[in-house]
PDB file of C-alpha atoms and ligand atoms in Angstrom:
ATOM      1  CA  UNK A   1      15.273  12.816 -33.903  1.00 50.00           C
ATOM      2  CA  UNK A   2      14.940  12.362 -30.153  1.00 48.00           C
ATOM      3  CA  UNK A   3      14.715   8.781 -29.014  1.00 51.00           C
ATOM      4  CA  UNK A   4      12.926   8.262 -25.721  1.00 56.00           C
ATOM      5  CA  UNK A   5      14.225   5.168 -23.990  1.00 68.00           C
ATOM      6  CA  UNK A   6      11.507   3.338 -22.134  1.00 79.00           C
ATOM      7  CA  UNK A   7      12.338   1.898 -18.752  1.00 85.00           C
ATOM      8  CA  UNK A   8      10.796  -1.364 -17.609  1.00 91.00           C
ATOM      9  CA  UNK A   9       8.360  -1.675 -14.722  1.00 91.00           C
ATOM     10  CA  UNK A  10      10.993  -2.717 -12.233  1.00 93.00           C
ATOM     11  CA  UNK A  11      13.127   0.305 -13.054  1.00 94.00           C
ATOM     12  CA  UNK A  12      10.052   2.529 -12.668  1.00 95.00           C
ATOM     13  CA  UNK A  13       9.468   1.071  -9.205  1.00 96.00           C
ATOM     14  CA  UNK A  14      13.077   1.761  -8.251  1.00 96.00           C
ATOM     15  CA  UNK A  15      12.950   5.330  -9.594  1.00 97.00           C
ATOM     16  CA  UNK A  16       9.734   6.112  -7.669  1.00 97.00           C
ATOM     17  CA  UNK A  17      10.931   4.467  -4.455  1.00 98.00           C
ATOM     18  CA  UNK A  18      14.308   6.184  -4.411  1.00 98.00           C
ATOM     19  CA  UNK A  19      12.885   9.597  -5.304  1.00 98.00           C
ATOM     20  CA  UNK A  20      10.344   9.413  -2.469  1.00 98.00           C
ATOM     21  CA  UNK A  21      13.061   8.689   0.085  1.00 98.00           C
ATOM     22  CA  UNK A  22      15.254  11.515  -1.255  1.00 98.00           C
ATOM     23  CA  UNK A  23      12.353  13.989  -1.054  1.00 98.00           C
ATOM     24  CA  UNK A  24      10.578  13.044   2.131  1.00 98.00           C
ATOM     25  CA  UNK A  25      12.950  11.318   4.581  1.00 98.00           C
ATOM     26  CA  UNK A  26      15.009  13.600   6.836  1.00 98.00           C
ATOM     27  CA  UNK A  27      17.572  12.778   9.513  1.00 98.00           C
ATOM     28  CA  UNK A  28      16.027  11.989  12.908  1.00 97.00           C
ATOM     29  CA  UNK A  29      12.650  10.880  11.573  1.00 98.00           C
ATOM     30  CA  UNK A  30      10.524   7.889  12.458  1.00 98.00           C
ATOM     31  CA  UNK A  31       9.749   6.298   9.089  1.00 98.00           C
ATOM     32  CA  UNK A  32       7.027   3.823   8.141  1.00 98.00           C
ATOM     33  CA  UNK A  33       8.238   1.206   5.671  1.00 98.00           C
ATOM     34  CA  UNK A  34       5.644  -0.059   3.200  1.00 98.00           C
ATOM     35  CA  UNK A  35       5.270  -3.503   1.705  1.00 98.00           C
ATOM     36  CA  UNK A  36       5.627  -4.819  -1.845  1.00 97.00           C
ATOM     37  CA  UNK A  37       7.937  -4.686  -4.824  1.00 97.00           C
ATOM     38  CA  UNK A  38       8.040  -0.857  -4.972  1.00 98.00           C
ATOM     39  CA  UNK A  39       8.457  -0.456  -1.216  1.00 98.00           C
ATOM     40  CA  UNK A  40      11.402  -2.872  -1.580  1.00 98.00           C
ATOM     41  CA  UNK A  41      13.373  -0.054  -3.249  1.00 98.00           C
ATOM     42  CA  UNK A  42      12.238   2.375  -0.541  1.00 98.00           C
ATOM     43  CA  UNK A  43      13.704   0.097   2.126  1.00 98.00           C
ATOM     44  CA  UNK A  44      17.014  -0.277   0.286  1.00 98.00           C
ATOM     45  CA  UNK A  45      17.264   3.515  -0.114  1.00 98.00           C
ATOM     46  CA  UNK A  46      16.470   4.076   3.577  1.00 98.00           C
ATOM     47  CA  UNK A  47      19.244   1.568   4.371  1.00 98.00           C
ATOM     48  CA  UNK A  48      21.650   3.713   2.296  1.00 98.00           C
ATOM     49  CA  UNK A  49      20.750   6.742   4.424  1.00 98.00           C
ATOM     50  CA  UNK A  50      21.347   4.744   7.603  1.00 98.00           C
ATOM     51  CA  UNK A  51      24.769   3.704   6.292  1.00 97.00           C
ATOM     52  CA  UNK A  52      25.513   7.381   5.624  1.00 97.00           C
ATOM     53  CA  UNK A  53      24.854   8.095   9.303  1.00 97.00           C
ATOM     54  CA  UNK A  54      21.185   9.181   9.374  1.00 98.00           C
ATOM     55  CA  UNK A  55      19.529   8.488  12.702  1.00 97.00           C
ATOM     56  CA  UNK A  56      16.251   6.836  11.628  1.00 98.00           C
ATOM     57  CA  UNK A  57      13.778   4.675  13.523  1.00 97.00           C
ATOM     58  CA  UNK A  58      11.497   2.609  11.305  1.00 98.00           C
ATOM     59  CA  UNK A  59       8.158   0.895  11.711  1.00 98.00           C
ATOM     60  CA  UNK A  60       7.472  -1.992   9.315  1.00 98.00           C
ATOM     61  CA  UNK A  61       4.085  -2.688   7.732  1.00 98.00           C
ATOM     62  CA  UNK A  62       4.718  -6.428   7.344  1.00 98.00           C
ATOM     63  CA  UNK A  63       6.876  -9.285   8.534  1.00 98.00           C
ATOM     64  CA  UNK A  64       8.563  -9.344   5.090  1.00 98.00           C
ATOM     65  CA  UNK A  65       9.450  -5.639   5.208  1.00 98.00           C
ATOM     66  CA  UNK A  66      10.728  -5.953   8.758  1.00 98.00           C
ATOM     67  CA  UNK A  67      12.996  -8.837   7.714  1.00 98.00           C
ATOM     68  CA  UNK A  68      14.337  -6.923   4.689  1.00 98.00           C
ATOM     69  CA  UNK A  69      14.935  -3.834   6.821  1.00 98.00           C
ATOM     70  CA  UNK A  70      16.776  -5.733   9.561  1.00 98.00           C
ATOM     71  CA  UNK A  71      18.921  -7.559   6.983  1.00 98.00           C
ATOM     72  CA  UNK A  72      19.970  -4.143   5.687  1.00 98.00           C
ATOM     73  CA  UNK A  73      20.916  -2.620   9.019  1.00 97.00           C
ATOM     74  CA  UNK A  74      17.755  -0.576   9.654  1.00 98.00           C
ATOM     75  CA  UNK A  75      16.548  -0.150  13.243  1.00 96.00           C
ATOM     76  CA  UNK A  76      12.970  -1.377  13.624  1.00 98.00           C
ATOM     77  CA  UNK A  77      10.766  -0.131  16.433  1.00 98.00           C
ATOM     78  CA  UNK A  78       7.327  -1.219  17.601  1.00 97.00           C
ATOM     79  CA  UNK A  79       4.503   1.123  16.605  1.00 98.00           C
ATOM     80  CA  UNK A  80       3.375   1.040  20.254  1.00 97.00           C
ATOM     81  CA  UNK A  81       6.681   2.573  21.319  1.00 97.00           C
ATOM     82  CA  UNK A  82       6.488   5.754  19.205  1.00 97.00           C
ATOM     83  CA  UNK A  83       4.195   8.800  19.538  1.00 93.00           C
ATOM     84  CA  UNK A  84       3.714   9.056  15.813  1.00 93.00           C
ATOM     85  CA  UNK A  85       5.365   8.189  12.521  1.00 98.00           C
ATOM     86  CA  UNK A  86       6.753  11.217  10.636  1.00 98.00           C
ATOM     87  CA  UNK A  87       6.449   9.776   7.171  1.00 98.00           C
ATOM     88  CA  UNK A  88       5.413   6.448   5.690  1.00 98.00           C
ATOM     89  CA  UNK A  89       6.328   5.483   2.148  1.00 98.00           C
ATOM     90  CA  UNK A  90       4.273   2.666   0.688  1.00 98.00           C
ATOM     91  CA  UNK A  91       3.085   1.247  -2.630  1.00 98.00           C
ATOM     92  CA  UNK A  92      -0.458   0.980  -3.964  1.00 98.00           C
ATOM     93  CA  UNK A  93      -2.452  -1.086  -6.426  1.00 98.00           C
ATOM     94  CA  UNK A  94      -4.628   1.733  -7.770  1.00 97.00           C
ATOM     95  CA  UNK A  95      -4.398   5.513  -7.449  1.00 97.00           C
ATOM     96  CA  UNK A  96      -7.186   7.822  -8.650  1.00 96.00           C
ATOM     97  CA  UNK A  97      -6.879  11.538  -9.567  1.00 96.00           C
ATOM     98  CA  UNK A  98      -7.749  12.560  -5.980  1.00 95.00           C
ATOM     99  CA  UNK A  99      -4.982  10.336  -4.578  1.00 96.00           C
ATOM    100  CA  UNK A 100      -7.436   7.810  -3.180  1.00 95.00           C
ATOM    101  CA  UNK A 101      -6.230   4.248  -3.297  1.00 96.00           C
ATOM    102  CA  UNK A 102      -6.773   0.553  -3.316  1.00 96.00           C
ATOM    103  CA  UNK A 103      -4.083  -1.328  -1.440  1.00 97.00           C
ATOM    104  CA  UNK A 104      -3.642  -4.898  -0.307  1.00 97.00           C
ATOM    105  CA  UNK A 105      -2.829  -7.018  -3.340  1.00 96.00           C
ATOM    106  CA  UNK A 106       0.369  -7.805  -1.434  1.00 95.00           C
ATOM    107  CA  UNK A 107      -1.697  -8.864   1.585  1.00 97.00           C
ATOM    108  CA  UNK A 108      -0.447  -6.284   4.110  1.00 98.00           C
ATOM    109  CA  UNK A 109      -3.382  -3.850   4.051  1.00 98.00           C
ATOM    110  CA  UNK A 110      -4.235  -4.098   7.751  1.00 98.00           C
ATOM    111  CA  UNK A 111      -0.829  -3.122   9.128  1.00 98.00           C
ATOM    112  CA  UNK A 112      -0.380  -0.670   6.251  1.00 98.00           C
ATOM    113  CA  UNK A 113      -3.586   1.117   7.202  1.00 97.00           C
ATOM    114  CA  UNK A 114      -2.750   1.177  10.912  1.00 98.00           C
ATOM    115  CA  UNK A 115       0.687   2.658  10.168  1.00 98.00           C
ATOM    116  CA  UNK A 116      -0.781   5.128   7.635  1.00 98.00           C
ATOM    117  CA  UNK A 117      -3.268   6.341  10.251  1.00 97.00           C
ATOM    118  CA  UNK A 118      -0.391   6.868  12.704  1.00 97.00           C
ATOM    119  CA  UNK A 119       1.645   8.838  10.149  1.00 98.00           C
ATOM    120  CA  UNK A 120       1.868  12.593   9.755  1.00 98.00           C
ATOM    121  CA  UNK A 121       2.494  12.054   6.031  1.00 98.00           C
ATOM    122  CA  UNK A 122       1.582   9.047   3.895  1.00 98.00           C
ATOM    123  CA  UNK A 123       3.572   9.045   0.661  1.00 98.00           C
ATOM    124  CA  UNK A 124       2.676   6.612  -2.106  1.00 98.00           C
ATOM    125  CA  UNK A 125       5.134   5.262  -4.668  1.00 98.00           C
ATOM    126  CA  UNK A 126       3.884   3.786  -7.924  1.00 98.00           C
ATOM    127  CA  UNK A 127       4.702   3.273 -11.553  1.00 96.00           C
ATOM    128  CA  UNK A 128       2.254   4.816 -13.991  1.00 96.00           C
ATOM    129  CA  UNK A 129       0.400   1.522 -14.577  1.00 95.00           C
ATOM    130  CA  UNK A 130      -1.307   2.023 -11.182  1.00 97.00           C
ATOM    131  CA  UNK A 131      -3.105   5.224 -12.213  1.00 97.00           C
ATOM    132  CA  UNK A 132      -6.860   4.871 -12.789  1.00 97.00           C
ATOM    133  CA  UNK A 133      -9.749   7.272 -13.332  1.00 95.00           C
ATOM    134  CA  UNK A 134     -11.984   5.360 -10.910  1.00 94.00           C
ATOM    135  CA  UNK A 135     -10.824   3.020  -8.198  1.00 93.00           C
ATOM    136  CA  UNK A 136     -11.964  -0.568  -8.379  1.00 94.00           C
ATOM    137  CA  UNK A 137     -11.793  -0.637 -12.178  1.00 94.00           C
ATOM    138  CA  UNK A 138      -8.345  -2.182 -12.486  1.00 93.00           C
ATOM    139  CA  UNK A 139      -8.316  -4.511  -9.514  1.00 94.00           C
ATOM    140  CA  UNK A 140     -10.540  -6.013  -6.869  1.00 96.00           C
ATOM    141  CA  UNK A 141     -10.820  -4.527  -3.384  1.00 96.00           C
ATOM    142  CA  UNK A 142      -9.021  -6.736  -0.841  1.00 97.00           C
ATOM    143  CA  UNK A 143     -10.963  -7.194   2.393  1.00 97.00           C
ATOM    144  CA  UNK A 144      -9.277  -8.864   5.379  1.00 97.00           C
ATOM    145  CA  UNK A 145     -11.635 -11.081   7.396  1.00 98.00           C
ATOM    146  CA  UNK A 146     -11.427 -13.348  10.395  1.00 98.00           C
ATOM    147  CA  UNK A 147     -11.146 -17.031   9.426  1.00 98.00           C
ATOM    148  CA  UNK A 148     -13.987 -17.880  11.833  1.00 98.00           C
ATOM    149  CA  UNK A 149     -17.219 -17.961   9.836  1.00 97.00           C
ATOM    150  CA  UNK A 150     -15.565 -16.393   6.797  1.00 98.00           C
ATOM    151  CA  UNK A 151     -18.099 -17.862   4.371  1.00 98.00           C
ATOM    152  CA  UNK A 152     -20.851 -15.993   6.232  1.00 97.00           C
ATOM    153  CA  UNK A 153     -18.732 -12.846   6.179  1.00 97.00           C
ATOM    154  CA  UNK A 154     -18.301 -13.212   2.405  1.00 97.00           C
ATOM    155  CA  UNK A 155     -22.071 -13.446   2.060  1.00 96.00           C
ATOM    156  CA  UNK A 156     -22.334 -10.105   3.856  1.00 95.00           C
ATOM    157  CA  UNK A 157     -19.728  -8.645   1.489  1.00 95.00           C
ATOM    158  CA  UNK A 158     -21.603  -9.845  -1.593  1.00 94.00           C
ATOM    159  CA  UNK A 159     -24.678  -7.934  -0.376  1.00 92.00           C
ATOM    160  CA  UNK A 160     -22.654  -4.739  -0.876  1.00 90.00           C
ATOM    161  CA  UNK A 161     -22.655  -5.300  -4.629  1.00 88.00           C
ATOM    162  CA  UNK A 162     -19.384  -7.156  -5.141  1.00 92.00           C
ATOM    163  CA  UNK A 163     -18.227 -10.645  -6.010  1.00 94.00           C
ATOM    164  CA  UNK A 164     -15.920 -11.766  -3.181  1.00 97.00           C
ATOM    165  CA  UNK A 165     -13.285 -14.388  -4.041  1.00 98.00           C
ATOM    166  CA  UNK A 166     -11.269 -16.030  -1.274  1.00 98.00           C
ATOM    167  CA  UNK A 167      -7.558 -15.455  -1.926  1.00 98.00           C
ATOM    168  CA  UNK A 168      -5.672 -18.757  -2.149  1.00 98.00           C
ATOM    169  CA  UNK A 169      -2.018 -19.752  -1.931  1.00 97.00           C
ATOM    170  CA  UNK A 170      -0.673 -23.262  -2.594  1.00 97.00           C
ATOM    171  CA  UNK A 171      -4.193 -24.695  -2.546  1.00 97.00           C
ATOM    172  CA  UNK A 172      -5.069 -23.182   0.855  1.00 98.00           C
ATOM    173  CA  UNK A 173      -6.538 -19.850   1.915  1.00 98.00           C
ATOM    174  CA  UNK A 174      -3.861 -17.145   1.967  1.00 98.00           C
ATOM    175  CA  UNK A 175      -3.104 -16.164   5.595  1.00 98.00           C
ATOM    176  CA  UNK A 176      -2.093 -12.583   6.438  1.00 98.00           C
ATOM    177  CA  UNK A 177       0.498 -11.506   9.020  1.00 98.00           C
ATOM    178  CA  UNK A 178      -2.457 -11.014  11.372  1.00 97.00           C
ATOM    179  CA  UNK A 179      -3.606 -14.640  10.872  1.00 98.00           C
ATOM    180  CA  UNK A 180      -6.638 -13.626   8.806  1.00 98.00           C
ATOM    181  CA  UNK A 181      -7.998 -14.424   5.327  1.00 98.00           C
ATOM    182  CA  UNK A 182      -8.522 -12.050   2.401  1.00 98.00           C
ATOM    183  CA  UNK A 183     -11.499 -11.820   0.067  1.00 98.00           C
ATOM    184  CA  UNK A 184     -10.767  -9.992  -3.184  1.00 98.00           C
ATOM    185  CA  UNK A 185     -14.008  -8.184  -3.952  1.00 96.00           C
ATOM    186  CA  UNK A 186     -14.738  -7.324  -7.574  1.00 95.00           C
ATOM    187  CA  UNK A 187     -17.089  -4.377  -7.993  1.00 92.00           C
ATOM    188  CA  UNK A 188     -18.331  -4.639 -11.608  1.00 90.00           C
ATOM    189  CA  UNK A 189     -18.676  -0.846 -12.020  1.00 90.00           C
ATOM    190  CA  UNK A 190     -15.679   0.135  -9.875  1.00 91.00           C
ATOM    191  CA  UNK A 191     -16.110   1.959  -6.558  1.00 90.00           C
ATOM    192  CA  UNK A 192     -17.790   5.324  -6.284  1.00 84.00           C
ATOM    193  CA  UNK A 193     -16.555   6.118  -2.774  1.00 75.00           C
ATOM    194  CA  UNK A 194     -18.769   9.167  -2.423  1.00 69.00           C
ATOM    195  CA  UNK A 195     -21.900   7.041  -2.401  1.00 66.00           C
ATOM    196  CA  UNK A 196     -20.209   3.784  -1.394  1.00 66.00           C
ATOM    197  CA  UNK A 197     -19.825   3.588   2.343  1.00 66.00           C
ATOM    198  CA  UNK A 198     -16.602   2.015   3.525  1.00 70.00           C
ATOM    199  CA  UNK A 199     -18.368   1.755   6.861  1.00 73.00           C
ATOM    200  CA  UNK A 200     -20.923  -0.564   5.263  1.00 82.00           C
ATOM    201  CA  UNK A 201     -18.117  -3.102   4.927  1.00 86.00           C
ATOM    202  CA  UNK A 202     -16.623  -2.381   8.330  1.00 82.00           C
ATOM    203  CA  UNK A 203     -19.835  -3.201  10.171  1.00 88.00           C
ATOM    204  CA  UNK A 204     -20.160  -6.682   8.686  1.00 93.00           C
ATOM    205  CA  UNK A 205     -19.246  -9.013  11.555  1.00 95.00           C
ATOM    206  CA  UNK A 206     -15.949 -10.721  10.691  1.00 97.00           C
ATOM    207  CA  UNK A 207     -14.546  -7.898   8.542  1.00 96.00           C
ATOM    208  CA  UNK A 208     -11.244  -6.688   9.972  1.00 96.00           C
ATOM    209  CA  UNK A 209     -10.290  -4.023   7.401  1.00 95.00           C
ATOM    210  CA  UNK A 210     -10.550  -3.202   3.724  1.00 94.00           C
ATOM    211  CA  UNK A 211      -7.960  -1.883   1.287  1.00 95.00           C
ATOM    212  CA  UNK A 212      -9.649   1.451   0.529  1.00 94.00           C
ATOM    213  CA  UNK A 213      -7.404   4.385   1.506  1.00 95.00           C
ATOM    214  CA  UNK A 214      -9.566   7.514   1.182  1.00 92.00           C
ATOM    215  CA  UNK A 215      -8.192  10.980   2.038  1.00 93.00           C
ATOM    216  CA  UNK A 216      -5.101   9.491   3.672  1.00 95.00           C
ATOM    217  CA  UNK A 217      -2.399  10.472   1.208  1.00 97.00           C
ATOM    218  CA  UNK A 218      -0.164  13.564   1.246  1.00 97.00           C
ATOM    219  CA  UNK A 219       1.673  12.909  -2.051  1.00 98.00           C
ATOM    220  CA  UNK A 220       2.077  10.312  -4.773  1.00 98.00           C
ATOM    221  CA  UNK A 221       5.436   9.773  -6.452  1.00 98.00           C
ATOM    222  CA  UNK A 222       4.816   8.400  -9.939  1.00 98.00           C
ATOM    223  CA  UNK A 223       7.490   6.965 -12.219  1.00 97.00           C
ATOM    224  CA  UNK A 224       6.771   7.090 -15.940  1.00 96.00           C
ATOM    225  CA  UNK A 225       7.889   4.836 -18.765  1.00 95.00           C
ATOM    226  CA  UNK A 226      10.154   7.552 -20.187  1.00 93.00           C
ATOM    227  CA  UNK A 227      12.165   7.481 -16.947  1.00 92.00           C
ATOM    228  CA  UNK A 228      10.750  10.746 -15.560  1.00 95.00           C
ATOM    229  CA  UNK A 229       9.249  11.012 -12.118  1.00 96.00           C
ATOM    230  CA  UNK A 230       6.341  13.183 -11.029  1.00 97.00           C
ATOM    231  CA  UNK A 231       5.334  14.207  -7.520  1.00 98.00           C
ATOM    232  CA  UNK A 232       1.592  14.792  -7.196  1.00 96.00           C
ATOM    233  CA  UNK A 233       0.522  16.656  -4.034  1.00 95.00           C
TER     234      UNK A 233
HETATM  235  C1  5RP B 326       0.610  -4.627  -0.014  1.00 77.92           C
HETATM  236  C2  5RP B 326       0.267  -3.435  -0.799  1.00 77.92           C
HETATM  237  C3  5RP B 326       1.283  -2.969  -1.778  1.00 77.92           C
HETATM  238  O1  5RP B 326       1.664  -1.690  -1.434  1.00 77.92           O
HETATM  239  C4  5RP B 326       0.647  -2.978  -3.135  1.00 77.92           C
HETATM  240  O2  5RP B 326       0.179  -4.272  -3.386  1.00 77.92           O
HETATM  241  C5  5RP B 326       1.639  -2.543  -4.203  1.00 77.92           C
HETATM  242  O3  5RP B 326       2.640  -3.481  -4.331  1.00 77.92           O
HETATM  243  P1  5RP B 326       3.697  -3.441  -5.504  1.00 77.92           P
HETATM  244  O4  5RP B 326       4.529  -2.229  -5.284  1.00 77.92           O
HETATM  245  O5  5RP B 326       4.455  -4.737  -5.382  1.00 77.92           O
HETATM  246  O6  5RP B 326       2.929  -3.377  -6.805  1.00 77.92           O
HETATM  247  O7  5RP B 326      -0.757  -2.816  -0.652  1.00 77.92           O
HETATM  248  O8  5RP B 326      -0.440  -4.963   0.841  1.00 77.92           O
END
């Protein structure tokens, strides 16, 4: 009898993060560092490469990731000071079969999207619990908005068929690295991004960015409960 040992979610995150670095990071690259508990393992693995002598420049997608990177000896550069980012490795909250995503439960969607757009390759690292058939069915869509007039902005969001809920922390609105608020927008039927227009959100005055990542991903590294890892391209 073969016994398959299940690994826990944290181990899956580590397996996915480390595998992505092994596969996609090469000496001399400029690397985008994602944000969250899976990207944490990416950053530690990149730090190992730096200790081995790899010459890497990194761009961080959040204040937290920058701090972790610096504490581990990684050189951080400003996105404005590089032509492009060779590869970014980041987590996600939902991944559909076409590698479209929802990101932003960790609150860093704005910088993550700017860095993804500047990257030649965006690689996503997840454990299998993040896989969905249709995005928006497992979690709400985070939308970053300016604090000024945010209640009006939320009204505009609700007219797009969702129920926006202001994200809170310690009894106050959660504030992003960019000084903005986040509305988590629940779409009761999920998001059909072929008919749903991301631009319909973007044109609402006060909306800064939303956590939909459509056609931005080169590969997804998925860790499974049985300890195996799959690369979907
Ligand atoms: C942060 C994000 C994260 O990538 C996403 O929330 C996944 O995080 P984790 O790996 O901790 O589940 O989008 O804004």
